[in-house]
Short mmCIF file of C-alpha atoms in Angstrom, two decimals:
data_model
loop_
_atom_site.label_atom_id
_atom_site.label_comp_id
_atom_site.label_asym_id
_atom_site.label_seq_id
_atom_site.Cartn_x
_atom_site.Cartn_y
_atom_site.Cartn_z
CA UNK A 1 0.53 0.37 -0.15
CA UNK A 2 1.44 3.69 -1.32
CA UNK A 3 2.33 5.32 1.84
CA UNK A 4 -0.18 8.27 3.59
CA UNK A 5 1.00 11.56 3.17
CA UNK A 6 2.21 11.94 6.63
CA UNK A 7 4.57 8.73 5.90
CA UNK A 8 5.99 10.22 3.27
CA UNK A 9 6.45 13.01 4.51
CA UNK A 10 8.62 11.45 8.72
CA UNK A 11 10.90 9.41 5.36
CA UNK A 12 12.31 12.03 3.09
CA UNK A 13 12.36 13.70 6.20
CA UNK A 14 14.77 10.92 8.44
CA UNK A 15 16.31 10.49 4.94
CA UNK A 16 16.98 14.31 4.92
CA UNK A 17 18.87 14.05 8.35
CA UNK A 18 20.64 11.60 7.57
CA UNK A 19 22.40 12.59 4.46
CA UNK A 20 23.95 16.42 5.69
CA UNK A 21 24.87 13.70 9.41
CA UNK A 22 27.22 12.11 6.77
CA UNK A 23 27.41 14.69 4.17
CA UNK A 24 27.82 17.74 6.13
CA UNK A 25 26.06 20.94 5.21
CA UNK A 26 24.48 20.96 1.88
CA UNK A 27 22.00 23.22 -0.51
CA UNK A 28 18.45 22.17 -0.81
CA UNK A 29 19.49 21.58 -4.64
CA UNK A 30 22.31 18.91 -3.47
CA UNK A 31 19.23 17.60 -0.97
CA UNK A 32 17.15 16.86 -3.90
CA UNK A 33 19.76 15.60 -6.63
CA UNK A 34 20.65 12.82 -3.40
CA UNK A 35 17.38 12.20 -1.82
CA UNK A 36 15.06 12.59 -5.08
CA UNK A 37 13.22 13.92 -3.91
CA UNK A 38 11.00 16.88 -6.65
CA UNK A 39 11.59 20.68 -5.66
CA UNK A 40 8.80 21.31 -3.99
CA UNK A 41 9.28 18.94 -1.55
CA UNK A 42 12.26 19.44 -0.90
CA UNK A 43 11.26 23.09 0.17
CA UNK A 44 8.53 21.60 2.43
CA UNK A 45 11.46 19.34 4.81
CA UNK A 46 13.76 22.25 4.19
CA UNK A 47 11.18 24.23 5.94
CA UNK A 48 9.60 21.37 8.16
CA UNK A 49 12.80 20.73 9.74
CA UNK A 50 13.69 24.41 10.63
CA UNK A 51 10.38 24.74 11.85
CA UNK A 52 11.17 22.08 14.17
CA UNK A 53 14.80 23.25 14.62
CA UNK A 54 16.56 20.11 13.42
CA UNK A 55 18.62 22.81 10.52
CA UNK A 56 18.89 25.97 9.80
CA UNK A 57 21.57 28.20 7.55
CA UNK A 58 24.41 27.78 7.86
CA UNK A 59 26.36 29.27 4.65
CA UNK A 60 25.82 29.91 1.02
CA UNK A 61 27.67 27.64 -1.29
CA UNK A 62 30.44 29.15 -3.27
CA UNK A 63 31.48 33.50 -3.27
CA UNK A 64 29.28 33.35 -6.89
CA UNK A 65 26.01 32.32 -5.90
CA UNK A 66 23.61 34.19 -4.21
CA UNK A 67 20.42 33.71 -2.85
CA UNK A 68 17.77 30.89 -1.92
CA UNK A 69 19.04 27.97 -3.98
CA UNK A 70 22.12 29.54 -2.39
CA UNK A 71 22.43 28.76 1.68
CA UNK A 72 23.91 25.96 2.82
CA UNK A 73 21.68 24.01 5.35
CA UNK A 74 23.01 21.46 8.40
CA UNK A 75 22.26 20.09 11.26
CA UNK A 76 21.65 22.01 14.71
CA UNK A 77 25.15 20.88 16.53
CA UNK A 78 23.82 22.06 19.76
CA UNK A 79 20.04 21.05 19.51
CA UNK A 80 21.92 18.61 22.15
CA UNK A 81 25.06 17.20 24.00
CA UNK A 82 26.18 13.28 24.22
CA UNK A 83 28.39 11.81 26.40
CA UNK A 84 30.85 8.61 25.93
CA UNK A 85 32.46 7.16 28.30
CA UNK A 86 35.21 4.49 28.00
CA UNK A 87 35.48 2.62 32.08
CA UNK A 88 38.61 1.10 32.60
CA UNK A 89 39.82 -1.09 35.20
CA UNK A 90 42.41 1.80 36.02
CA UNK A 91 39.81 4.40 35.49
CA UNK A 92 37.27 6.16 33.10
CA UNK A 93 37.56 7.67 29.41
CA UNK A 94 34.94 10.82 29.54
CA UNK A 95 34.01 12.79 26.23
CA UNK A 96 30.99 15.64 25.56
CA UNK A 97 29.84 15.70 22.22
CA UNK A 98 26.97 18.08 20.31
CA UNK A 99 24.69 16.43 18.05
CA UNK A 100 26.38 15.33 15.04
CA UNK A 101 29.40 14.71 17.24
CA UNK A 102 32.06 17.28 17.38
CA UNK A 103 33.60 17.22 20.52
CA UNK A 104 33.86 20.01 23.31
CA UNK A 105 34.78 18.25 26.27
CA UNK A 106 36.98 15.48 27.26
CA UNK A 107 38.60 13.92 30.52
CA UNK A 108 40.28 11.65 31.91
CA UNK A 109 39.73 9.89 35.23
CA UNK A 110 42.31 7.56 36.94
CA UNK A 111 40.63 5.29 39.79
CA UNK A 112 43.23 4.03 42.47
CA UNK A 113 42.63 1.19 43.87
CA UNK A 114 41.06 1.87 47.01
CA UNK A 115 39.03 3.94 47.99
CA UNK A 116 36.14 1.48 47.48
CA UNK A 117 33.38 1.81 45.17
CA UNK A 118 31.45 5.12 45.97
CA UNK A 119 34.27 6.51 45.94
CA UNK A 120 35.37 5.31 42.24
CA UNK A 121 31.17 6.23 41.23
CA UNK A 122 31.43 9.63 43.02
CA UNK A 123 34.72 9.90 41.29
CA UNK A 124 33.60 9.21 37.81
CA UNK A 125 30.27 11.36 37.59
CA UNK A 126 31.11 14.89 39.28
CA UNK A 127 33.90 14.11 36.54
CA UNK A 128 31.31 14.02 33.94
CA UNK A 129 29.51 16.95 35.46
CA UNK A 130 32.72 19.32 34.92
CA UNK A 131 33.17 18.37 31.22
CA UNK A 132 29.85 18.14 30.18
CA UNK A 133 29.99 22.09 32.44
CA UNK A 134 33.39 22.51 30.50
CA UNK A 135 32.05 21.74 27.20
CA UNK A 136 29.30 24.60 27.97
CA UNK A 137 26.81 23.70 31.27
CA UNK A 138 24.27 21.97 28.99
CA UNK A 139 22.13 19.26 30.38
CA UNK A 140 23.71 15.89 28.38
CA UNK A 141 20.42 13.98 26.66
CA UNK A 142 21.98 10.44 26.20
CA UNK A 143 25.27 8.85 28.23
CA UNK A 144 27.27 6.08 26.02
CA UNK A 145 29.35 3.97 28.47
CA UNK A 146 31.94 1.26 27.03
CA UNK A 147 32.96 -1.24 29.87
CA UNK A 148 34.06 -4.51 29.33
CA UNK A 149 32.92 -7.69 31.34
CA UNK A 150 28.97 -9.37 30.11
CA UNK A 151 25.77 -6.79 29.17
CA UNK A 152 22.37 -8.69 30.08
CA UNK A 153 20.14 -8.83 27.12
CA UNK A 154 16.70 -8.46 29.34
CA UNK A 155 18.22 -5.69 31.70
CA UNK A 156 20.72 -4.26 29.57
CA UNK A 157 23.69 -3.53 33.47
CA UNK A 158 26.36 -5.17 33.48
CA UNK A 159 25.82 -8.20 34.52
CA UNK A 160 28.22 -9.51 37.77
CA UNK A 161 32.14 -11.13 36.82
CA UNK A 162 34.43 -11.99 38.10
CA UNK A 163 37.72 -9.93 38.75
CA UNK A 164 35.13 -6.56 37.32
CA UNK A 165 35.58 -3.40 40.02
CA UNK A 166 32.26 -2.57 42.02
CA UNK A 167 32.39 -0.14 40.48
CA UNK A 168 31.42 -0.19 37.07
CA UNK A 169 27.90 -1.81 37.77
CA UNK A 170 27.19 1.10 39.76
CA UNK A 171 28.11 3.88 37.27
CA UNK A 172 25.41 3.70 34.94
CA UNK A 173 22.83 3.51 37.19
CA UNK A 174 24.36 6.80 39.47
CA UNK A 175 24.66 8.84 36.05
CA UNK A 176 20.87 8.00 35.48
CA UNK A 177 20.12 9.16 39.08
CA UNK A 178 22.67 12.83 38.55
CA UNK A 179 21.59 13.23 35.69
CA UNK A 180 17.51 13.20 35.79
CA UNK A 181 16.81 13.13 31.64
CA UNK A 182 19.85 12.01 30.22
CA UNK A 183 19.54 8.70 28.43
CA UNK A 184 21.99 6.05 29.64
CA UNK A 185 23.18 2.67 27.15
CA UNK A 186 26.19 0.71 28.06
CA UNK A 187 27.94 -1.37 26.40
CA UNK A 188 30.73 -4.18 25.85
CA UNK A 189 33.46 -2.51 24.58
CA UNK A 190 34.41 -4.80 22.09
CA UNK A 191 31.51 -4.59 20.02
CA UNK A 192 31.39 -0.78 20.59
CA UNK A 193 35.06 -0.82 18.69
CA UNK A 194 33.65 -3.55 15.98
CA UNK A 195 31.06 -0.40 15.52
CA UNK A 196 33.25 2.12 15.30
CA UNK A 197 35.92 0.58 12.01
CA UNK A 198 32.66 -0.74 11.24
CA UNK A 199 31.25 3.03 10.67
CA UNK A 200 35.17 4.81 10.62
CA UNK A 201 37.96 2.39 10.26
CA UNK A 202 39.10 -0.92 8.98
CA UNK A 203 36.14 -2.83 8.33
CA UNK A 204 34.05 0.48 6.54
CA UNK A 205 33.63 -1.73 2.77
CA UNK A 206 32.70 -5.30 5.46
CA UNK A 207 28.78 -5.91 6.59
CA UNK A 208 30.08 -8.92 8.23
CA UNK A 209 33.76 -10.01 10.09
CA UNK A 210 35.05 -10.44 13.34
CA UNK A 211 36.85 -7.99 15.72
CA UNK A 212 39.68 -9.81 17.60
CA UNK A 213 40.33 -7.06 20.49
CA UNK A 214 44.27 -7.02 21.51
CA UNK A 215 45.01 -4.67 24.85
CA UNK A 216 45.33 -5.26 27.96
CA UNK A 217 42.75 -9.03 28.00
CA UNK A 218 41.43 -10.16 24.52
CA UNK A 219 37.77 -10.52 23.43
CA UNK A 220 35.86 -10.49 20.20
CA UNK A 221 32.74 -9.23 18.35
CA UNK A 222 31.03 -10.78 15.76
CA UNK A 223 28.74 -8.25 13.16
CA UNK A 224 26.99 -10.87 10.72
CA UNK A 225 25.55 -8.81 7.18
CA UNK A 226 25.84 -5.84 8.89
CA UNK A 227 24.21 -6.57 12.81
CA UNK A 228 26.11 -7.11 16.47
CA UNK A 229 25.58 -10.57 17.06
CA UNK A 230 25.09 -10.43 21.37
CA UNK A 231 24.04 -14.30 22.37
CA UNK A 232 21.41 -14.94 24.41
CA UNK A 233 23.48 -14.22 27.59
CA UNK A 234 24.86 -11.63 26.11
CA UNK A 235 28.78 -13.09 25.84
CA UNK A 236 29.30 -13.10 21.90
CA UNK A 237 33.10 -13.04 21.76
CA UNK A 238 34.13 -13.88 25.03
CA UNK A 239 37.05 -15.85 23.49
CA UNK A 240 39.43 -15.06 26.41
CA UNK A 241 37.66 -17.54 27.93
CA UNK A 242 38.39 -20.17 24.99
CA UNK A 243 39.95 -23.29 25.59
CA UNK A 244 43.04 -23.87 22.98
CA UNK A 245 46.47 -26.48 23.59
CA UNK A 246 48.79 -25.11 24.03
CA UNK A 247 47.92 -23.67 28.11
CA UNK A 248 48.60 -25.08 31.00
CA UNK A 249 45.18 -25.26 32.43
CA UNK A 250 41.46 -24.57 31.79
CA UNK A 251 39.87 -22.36 32.09
CA UNK A 252 36.34 -21.94 34.26
CA UNK A 253 33.14 -19.94 34.70
CA UNK A 254 34.84 -17.32 37.25
CA UNK A 255 38.22 -17.29 35.97
CA UNK A 256 40.05 -17.08 31.43
CA UNK A 257 44.44 -18.65 33.05
CA UNK A 258 44.23 -21.53 30.44
CA UNK A 259 42.12 -19.68 27.89
CA UNK A 260 43.23 -18.13 24.75
CA UNK A 261 43.43 -15.44 26.82
CA UNK A 262 47.02 -16.20 28.67
CA UNK A 263 48.25 -16.95 25.21
CA UNK A 264 47.73 -13.80 23.95
CA UNK A 265 46.78 -10.58 26.69
CA UNK A 266 48.99 -8.11 27.20
CA UNK A 267 51.19 -9.53 29.86
CA UNK A 268 52.06 -12.95 29.07
CA UNK A 269 52.60 -10.78 25.08
CA UNK A 270 54.73 -9.17 27.34
CA UNK A 271 56.43 -12.35 28.27
CA UNK A 272 56.06 -13.45 25.14
CA UNK A 273 58.66 -11.23 23.97
CA UNK A 274 61.08 -10.95 27.15
CA UNK A 275 61.15 -14.67 26.60
CA UNK A 276 62.98 -13.02 22.44
CA UNK A 277 64.90 -11.31 24.01
CA UNK A 278 62.85 -7.61 23.12
CA UNK A 279 63.72 -4.78 26.21
CA UNK A 280 61.89 -5.38 28.74
CA UNK A 281 58.28 -3.07 28.58
CA UNK A 282 57.12 -1.17 30.88
CA UNK A 283 53.82 -1.38 31.46
CA UNK A 284 51.76 -5.11 31.04
CA UNK A 285 48.51 -3.34 29.83
CA UNK A 286 47.81 -2.51 26.54
CA UNK A 287 49.42 0.33 25.96
CA UNK A 288 52.19 -0.37 27.05
CA UNK A 289 52.99 -4.04 25.08
CA UNK A 290 51.68 -2.15 22.60
CA UNK A 291 54.57 -0.05 21.90
CA UNK A 292 56.96 -3.50 22.64
CA UNK A 293 54.81 -4.88 19.42
CA UNK A 294 54.65 -1.24 17.08
CA UNK A 295 58.51 -0.71 17.40
CA UNK A 296 59.09 -5.22 16.48
CA UNK A 297 56.68 -4.67 13.51
CA UNK A 298 58.97 -1.62 12.38
CA UNK A 299 61.63 -2.79 12.77
CA UNK A 300 60.78 -6.00 10.30
CA UNK A 301 59.05 -3.74 8.01
CA UNK A 302 62.45 -1.75 7.38
CA UNK A 303 64.50 -4.03 5.19
CA UNK A 304 67.61 -5.49 6.73
CA UNK A 305 71.37 -3.60 7.01
CA UNK A 306 73.92 -5.68 5.24
CA UNK A 307 74.91 -8.59 7.04
CA UNK A 308 72.32 -7.93 9.99
CA UNK A 309 69.35 -9.55 10.58
CA UNK A 310 65.41 -9.17 12.06
CA UNK A 311 66.77 -10.71 14.74
CA UNK A 312 64.55 -11.27 17.85
CA UNK A 313 62.06 -9.02 16.34
CA UNK A 314 61.41 -11.48 13.74
CA UNK A 315 60.67 -14.00 15.83
CA UNK A 316 58.68 -12.65 18.66
CA UNK A 317 56.31 -11.15 15.54
CA UNK A 318 55.92 -14.45 13.70
CA UNK A 319 55.23 -16.45 17.25
CA UNK A 320 52.46 -13.58 18.48
CA UNK A 321 50.93 -14.49 14.63
CA UNK A 322 51.01 -17.55 15.26
CA UNK A 323 49.42 -17.41 19.06
CA UNK A 324 47.15 -15.26 17.54
CA UNK A 325 45.81 -17.11 14.56
CA UNK A 326 45.31 -20.33 17.43
CA UNK A 327 42.63 -18.95 17.94
CA UNK A 328 40.90 -16.91 15.30
CA UNK A 329 41.02 -19.82 13.58
CA UNK A 330 38.49 -21.44 15.55
CA UNK A 331 36.22 -18.11 14.89
CA UNK A 332 36.86 -18.33 11.47
CA UNK A 333 35.75 -21.86 11.68
CA UNK A 334 32.35 -21.29 13.69
CA UNK A 335 31.25 -18.18 11.86
CA UNK A 336 33.28 -17.33 8.63
CA UNK A 337 33.23 -14.71 8.48
CA UNK A 338 34.90 -13.72 5.61
CA UNK A 339 37.44 -10.86 7.46
CA UNK A 340 38.84 -10.84 11.12
CA UNK A 341 39.83 -7.29 12.09
CA UNK A 342 42.52 -7.22 15.07
CA UNK A 343 41.50 -4.44 17.03
CA UNK A 344 42.58 -2.65 20.56
CA UNK A 345 46.20 -1.28 20.79
CA UNK A 346 48.68 -3.97 19.95
CA UNK A 347 45.85 -5.27 17.22
CA UNK A 348 46.77 -1.12 15.49
CA UNK A 349 50.46 -0.86 16.54
CA UNK A 350 51.12 -4.31 14.92
CA UNK A 351 49.59 -3.14 12.29
CA UNK A 352 50.21 -4.48 8.25
CA UNK A 353 53.06 -6.53 9.81
CA UNK A 354 51.33 -8.06 11.41
CA UNK A 355 48.22 -9.16 9.93
CA UNK A 356 49.92 -10.62 7.49
CA UNK A 357 51.56 -12.95 9.72
CA UNK A 358 48.82 -13.90 10.90
CA UNK A 359 46.17 -14.49 7.69
CA UNK A 360 49.19 -16.74 6.39
CA UNK A 361 49.35 -18.94 8.87
CA UNK A 362 45.01 -19.17 8.83
CA UNK A 363 45.79 -20.18 5.01
CA UNK A 364 47.76 -22.87 6.94
CA UNK A 365 45.00 -24.59 9.80
CA UNK A 366 42.02 -23.25 7.60
CA UNK A 367 40.49 -24.08 3.93
CA UNK A 368 38.19 -19.99 4.35
CA UNK A 369 39.35 -17.83 2.66
CA UNK A 370 39.34 -14.25 5.43
CA UNK A 371 41.70 -11.63 5.37
CA UNK A 372 43.16 -10.12 7.82
CA UNK A 373 43.23 -6.57 8.84
CA UNK A 374 44.56 -4.52 11.50
CA UNK A 375 42.07 -1.96 13.33
CA UNK A 376 43.31 1.22 12.49
CA UNK A 377 41.92 3.37 15.31
CA UNK A 378 43.44 1.02 18.33
CA UNK A 379 42.37 2.45 22.27
CA UNK A 380 40.50 4.56 20.22
CA UNK A 381 37.43 2.85 18.78
CA UNK A 382 35.66 1.88 22.53
CA UNK A 383 34.71 5.76 22.90
CA UNK A 384 34.42 6.47 19.56
CA UNK A 385 31.97 3.64 19.04
CA UNK A 386 30.42 4.44 22.59
CA UNK A 387 29.75 8.40 21.00
CA UNK A 388 27.98 7.24 17.89
CA UNK A 389 26.06 5.04 20.45
CA UNK A 390 24.80 7.49 21.97
CA UNK A 391 24.53 9.44 19.33
CA UNK A 392 22.47 7.22 16.57
CA UNK A 393 19.90 6.61 19.38
CA UNK A 394 19.58 11.02 20.03
CA UNK A 395 19.12 11.23 16.40
CA UNK A 396 16.29 8.02 16.81
CA UNK A 397 14.60 10.29 19.42
CA UNK A 398 15.67 14.02 18.11
CA UNK A 399 14.18 13.48 14.43
CA UNK A 400 11.67 10.79 15.44
CA UNK A 401 7.78 12.53 13.29
CA UNK A 402 6.49 14.22 16.26
CA UNK A 403 3.26 13.15 14.83
CA UNK A 404 0.34 13.52 12.45
#
């Protein structure tokens, strides 16, 4: 059945707003060309969206053109402010942006081991409030949180997970209480990294892929036919618990030691670097180990001088690629994603040098053609994914038709 006039208007308005989000400011003529709508229909929607406060004139197109046809229309970016949080065990990164994603203020909040759950939550909430104030003091419309652990699909809250600080689970409720009217969303950090890599990074041309997060810990995110797959309990991608050859013990329901984490977690990679005679890693976490991996990849990528070789660096990367390929082969055998992105600080640091080695080992173990790519966004992918999620949710509400 043909759409009613009100439904057709809502569809056209949403299409125009999405184009303005993706392309930036456009003239009415450009909107006509990109949407395929008639000139009168575009004129009506521009007037309607302007009256609703969603778009405004932001300039003119070209110095030689004047008048209504040259006006550039853009989304009213200050219509809503958004916050994104990347929650780690040792602290939180916070940023506040406008409705189109321009970052207005950001802050880092270290959390020490002492002080208790209430103190940690209060520090983070206060930091969010101060960041919002620095961004102009407007009420936050939507908050996106990326955190390690399982997100309960029924409640949207973090589940109680061994090894994770208790303040992680309290944070969402505290923000909801202190930021009245704000919409607070929690998502697993690796899922958010996959969203960011798909929208803005290494997987922009893929609607089916797996992101393997290599940072302080290890995780995976699964995107099939453009949709993120979370699983019945929200645990899709908890690959750190995957039992594998080469580990001394089996993992348990509460501890991933003995699983894939024991081969490619940051501490394990730091030990591997030491075994191959590389300089000591200062910090056995994602950023610290990434420094050693980046240095090794740069050393291998350079043509060796006469009489020298890549030696320890090449041996280290070969061994690391072998470890990564073991777990990746299990994922590929089940999902056949066609593409694996090595994300996180360590995946980005290894670059094409590490990705090519993992791909070569996968070809030996699996008959399924699988491209392996280095992530482009590194550890920043979680914060970016949290912002994209907050922006999508805010725009879904603000761009929705007001009614008949």
